[in-house]
PDB file of C-alpha atoms in Angstrom:
ATOM      1  CA  UNK A   1       0.000   0.000   0.000  1.00 51.00           C
ATOM      2  CA  UNK A   2       2.725   2.485   0.960  1.00 50.00           C
ATOM      3  CA  UNK A   3       4.548   1.936  -2.335  1.00 55.00           C
ATOM      4  CA  UNK A   4       2.045   4.122  -4.204  1.00 61.00           C
ATOM      5  CA  UNK A   5       2.267   7.019  -1.747  1.00 55.00           C
ATOM      6  CA  UNK A   6       4.753   9.856  -1.778  1.00 64.00           C
ATOM      7  CA  UNK A   7       6.329  11.065   1.447  1.00 59.00           C
ATOM      8  CA  UNK A   8       5.595  14.570   2.685  1.00 59.00           C
ATOM      9  CA  UNK A   9       8.333  17.233   2.653  1.00 66.00           C
ATOM     10  CA  UNK A  10       9.278  15.885   6.098  1.00 59.00           C
ATOM     11  CA  UNK A  11       9.913  12.496   4.489  1.00 55.00           C
ATOM     12  CA  UNK A  12       6.937  10.829   6.172  1.00 52.00           C
ATOM     13  CA  UNK A  13       3.726   9.267   4.973  1.00 50.00           C
ATOM     14  CA  UNK A  14       0.863  11.404   6.209  1.00 60.00           C
ATOM     15  CA  UNK A  15      -2.179   9.768   7.813  1.00 62.00           C
ATOM     16  CA  UNK A  16      -4.475  11.752   5.542  1.00 67.00           C
ATOM     17  CA  UNK A  17      -2.672  10.346   2.487  1.00 70.00           C
ATOM     18  CA  UNK A  18      -2.972   6.826   3.853  1.00 73.00           C
ATOM     19  CA  UNK A  19      -6.669   7.305   4.541  1.00 72.00           C
ATOM     20  CA  UNK A  20      -7.214   8.836   1.098  1.00 77.00           C
ATOM     21  CA  UNK A  21      -5.588   5.742  -0.392  1.00 75.00           C
ATOM     22  CA  UNK A  22      -7.929   3.475   1.569  1.00 81.00           C
ATOM     23  CA  UNK A  23     -10.950   5.517   0.502  1.00 79.00           C
ATOM     24  CA  UNK A  24      -9.996   5.511  -3.192  1.00 80.00           C
ATOM     25  CA  UNK A  25      -9.507   1.745  -2.986  1.00 84.00           C
ATOM     26  CA  UNK A  26     -12.925   1.312  -1.367  1.00 84.00           C
ATOM     27  CA  UNK A  27     -11.311  -0.053   1.791  1.00 85.00           C
ATOM     28  CA  UNK A  28     -13.698   1.706   4.134  1.00 88.00           C
ATOM     29  CA  UNK A  29     -13.039  -0.479   7.169  1.00 91.00           C
ATOM     30  CA  UNK A  30      -9.312   0.259   7.031  1.00 89.00           C
ATOM     31  CA  UNK A  31      -9.988   3.977   6.600  1.00 88.00           C
ATOM     32  CA  UNK A  32     -12.382   3.974   9.563  1.00 92.00           C
ATOM     33  CA  UNK A  33      -9.859   2.060  11.677  1.00 91.00           C
ATOM     34  CA  UNK A  34      -7.133   4.601  10.904  1.00 87.00           C
ATOM     35  CA  UNK A  35      -9.395   7.551  11.739  1.00 88.00           C
ATOM     36  CA  UNK A  36     -10.441   5.823  14.967  1.00 92.00           C
ATOM     37  CA  UNK A  37      -6.799   5.257  15.883  1.00 89.00           C
ATOM     38  CA  UNK A  38      -5.921   8.914  15.284  1.00 86.00           C
ATOM     39  CA  UNK A  39      -9.008  10.135  17.152  1.00 89.00           C
ATOM     40  CA  UNK A  40      -8.015   7.951  20.111  1.00 91.00           C
ATOM     41  CA  UNK A  41      -4.688   9.797  20.148  1.00 88.00           C
ATOM     42  CA  UNK A  42      -6.357  13.208  19.759  1.00 89.00           C
ATOM     43  CA  UNK A  43     -10.061  13.080  20.742  1.00 90.00           C
ATOM     44  CA  UNK A  44     -10.400  16.807  20.031  1.00 89.00           C
ATOM     45  CA  UNK A  45      -9.573  16.409  16.325  1.00 85.00           C
ATOM     46  CA  UNK A  46     -12.848  17.663  14.857  1.00 83.00           C
ATOM     47  CA  UNK A  47     -11.797  17.083  11.259  1.00 82.00           C
ATOM     48  CA  UNK A  48     -11.042  13.479  12.144  1.00 86.00           C
ATOM     49  CA  UNK A  49     -14.539  13.037  13.545  1.00 87.00           C
ATOM     50  CA  UNK A  50     -15.989  14.616  10.397  1.00 84.00           C
ATOM     51  CA  UNK A  51     -13.901  12.417   8.124  1.00 85.00           C
ATOM     52  CA  UNK A  52     -14.854   9.348  10.142  1.00 90.00           C
ATOM     53  CA  UNK A  53     -18.521  10.325   9.711  1.00 88.00           C
ATOM     54  CA  UNK A  54     -18.017  10.499   5.935  1.00 86.00           C
ATOM     55  CA  UNK A  55     -16.472   7.031   5.902  1.00 90.00           C
ATOM     56  CA  UNK A  56     -19.391   5.699   7.922  1.00 90.00           C
ATOM     57  CA  UNK A  57     -21.860   7.341   5.523  1.00 85.00           C
ATOM     58  CA  UNK A  58     -20.101   5.773   2.549  1.00 86.00           C
ATOM     59  CA  UNK A  59     -20.302   2.409   4.315  1.00 88.00           C
ATOM     60  CA  UNK A  60     -24.006   2.839   5.066  1.00 86.00           C
ATOM     61  CA  UNK A  61     -23.372   2.933   8.825  1.00 88.00           C
ATOM     62  CA  UNK A  62     -25.648   5.879   9.467  1.00 84.00           C
ATOM     63  CA  UNK A  63     -25.977   5.595  13.249  1.00 87.00           C
ATOM     64  CA  UNK A  64     -22.192   5.652  13.580  1.00 90.00           C
ATOM     65  CA  UNK A  65     -21.969   8.563  11.142  1.00 87.00           C
ATOM     66  CA  UNK A  66     -24.556  10.500  13.136  1.00 86.00           C
ATOM     67  CA  UNK A  67     -22.646   9.869  16.388  1.00 89.00           C
ATOM     68  CA  UNK A  68     -19.356  11.045  14.851  1.00 89.00           C
ATOM     69  CA  UNK A  69     -20.960  14.242  13.528  1.00 84.00           C
ATOM     70  CA  UNK A  70     -22.544  14.977  16.881  1.00 83.00           C
ATOM     71  CA  UNK A  71     -19.220  14.412  18.651  1.00 87.00           C
ATOM     72  CA  UNK A  72     -17.497  16.810  16.264  1.00 84.00           C
ATOM     73  CA  UNK A  73     -20.131  19.479  17.004  1.00 80.00           C
ATOM     74  CA  UNK A  74     -19.751  18.972  20.768  1.00 82.00           C
ATOM     75  CA  UNK A  75     -16.004  19.551  20.514  1.00 83.00           C
ATOM     76  CA  UNK A  76     -16.189  22.579  18.264  1.00 77.00           C
ATOM     77  CA  UNK A  77     -19.581  24.300  18.113  1.00 70.00           C
ATOM     78  CA  UNK A  78     -18.663  26.042  14.856  1.00 64.00           C
ATOM     79  CA  UNK A  79     -19.395  22.655  13.299  1.00 53.00           C
ATOM     80  CA  UNK A  80     -23.048  22.947  14.333  1.00 54.00           C
ATOM     81  CA  UNK A  81     -24.035  24.512  11.005  1.00 62.00           C
ATOM     82  CA  UNK A  82     -22.241  21.756   9.192  1.00 65.00           C
ATOM     83  CA  UNK A  83     -23.728  19.251  11.596  1.00 66.00           C
ATOM     84  CA  UNK A  84     -27.256  20.068  10.436  1.00 71.00           C
ATOM     85  CA  UNK A  85     -26.338  19.648   6.781  1.00 74.00           C
ATOM     86  CA  UNK A  86     -24.502  16.397   7.469  1.00 75.00           C
ATOM     87  CA  UNK A  87     -27.398  14.995   9.492  1.00 75.00           C
ATOM     88  CA  UNK A  88     -29.790  15.871   6.656  1.00 77.00           C
ATOM     89  CA  UNK A  89     -27.461  14.040   4.255  1.00 78.00           C
ATOM     90  CA  UNK A  90     -27.617  10.963   6.470  1.00 78.00           C
ATOM     91  CA  UNK A  91     -31.412  11.138   6.505  1.00 80.00           C
ATOM     92  CA  UNK A  92     -31.500  11.340   2.710  1.00 79.00           C
ATOM     93  CA  UNK A  93     -29.121   8.406   2.377  1.00 78.00           C
ATOM     94  CA  UNK A  94     -31.172   6.355   4.836  1.00 78.00           C
ATOM     95  CA  UNK A  95     -34.337   7.167   2.916  1.00 79.00           C
ATOM     96  CA  UNK A  96     -32.678   6.332  -0.407  1.00 75.00           C
ATOM     97  CA  UNK A  97     -31.349   3.033   0.930  1.00 75.00           C
ATOM     98  CA  UNK A  98     -34.742   2.225   2.423  1.00 72.00           C
ATOM     99  CA  UNK A  99     -36.491   3.036  -0.839  1.00 60.00           C
ATOM    100  CA  UNK A 100     -34.033   0.890  -2.794  1.00 51.00           C
ATOM    101  CA  UNK A 101     -34.481  -1.952  -0.320  1.00 51.00           C
ATOM    102  CA  UNK A 102     -38.240  -1.650  -0.563  1.00 53.00           C
ATOM    103  CA  UNK A 103     -38.130  -1.606  -4.355  1.00 44.00           C
ATOM    104  CA  UNK A 104     -35.915  -4.699  -4.404  1.00 46.00           C
ATOM    105  CA  UNK A 105     -38.278  -6.412  -1.983  1.00 51.00           C
ATOM    106  CA  UNK A 106     -41.204  -5.647  -4.282  1.00 46.00           C
ATOM    107  CA  UNK A 107     -39.316  -6.951  -7.286  1.00 40.00           C
TER     108      UNK A 107
END
């Protein structure tokens, strides 16, 4: 995996680059695990919580996505405006997935 990544000017692989690689490859569980690991080291990392929420949304794990968004907003209230938009996105995705599931069930 690291072979395709370029080191930063400091000569290191950046966690965001690693996570981007996982996301592009559709390896959502690995991306979520990396974000969780970094958040455990820095629980106040609001961008990490937001990115983790996006991974969860992509994976269809809407309850986890909602919890990550809410945690981000608790840490940094400026995220509250973004929180509302993100929560609406989750609701739309849930509805879409439910509608698709219902349509498949009727098929």
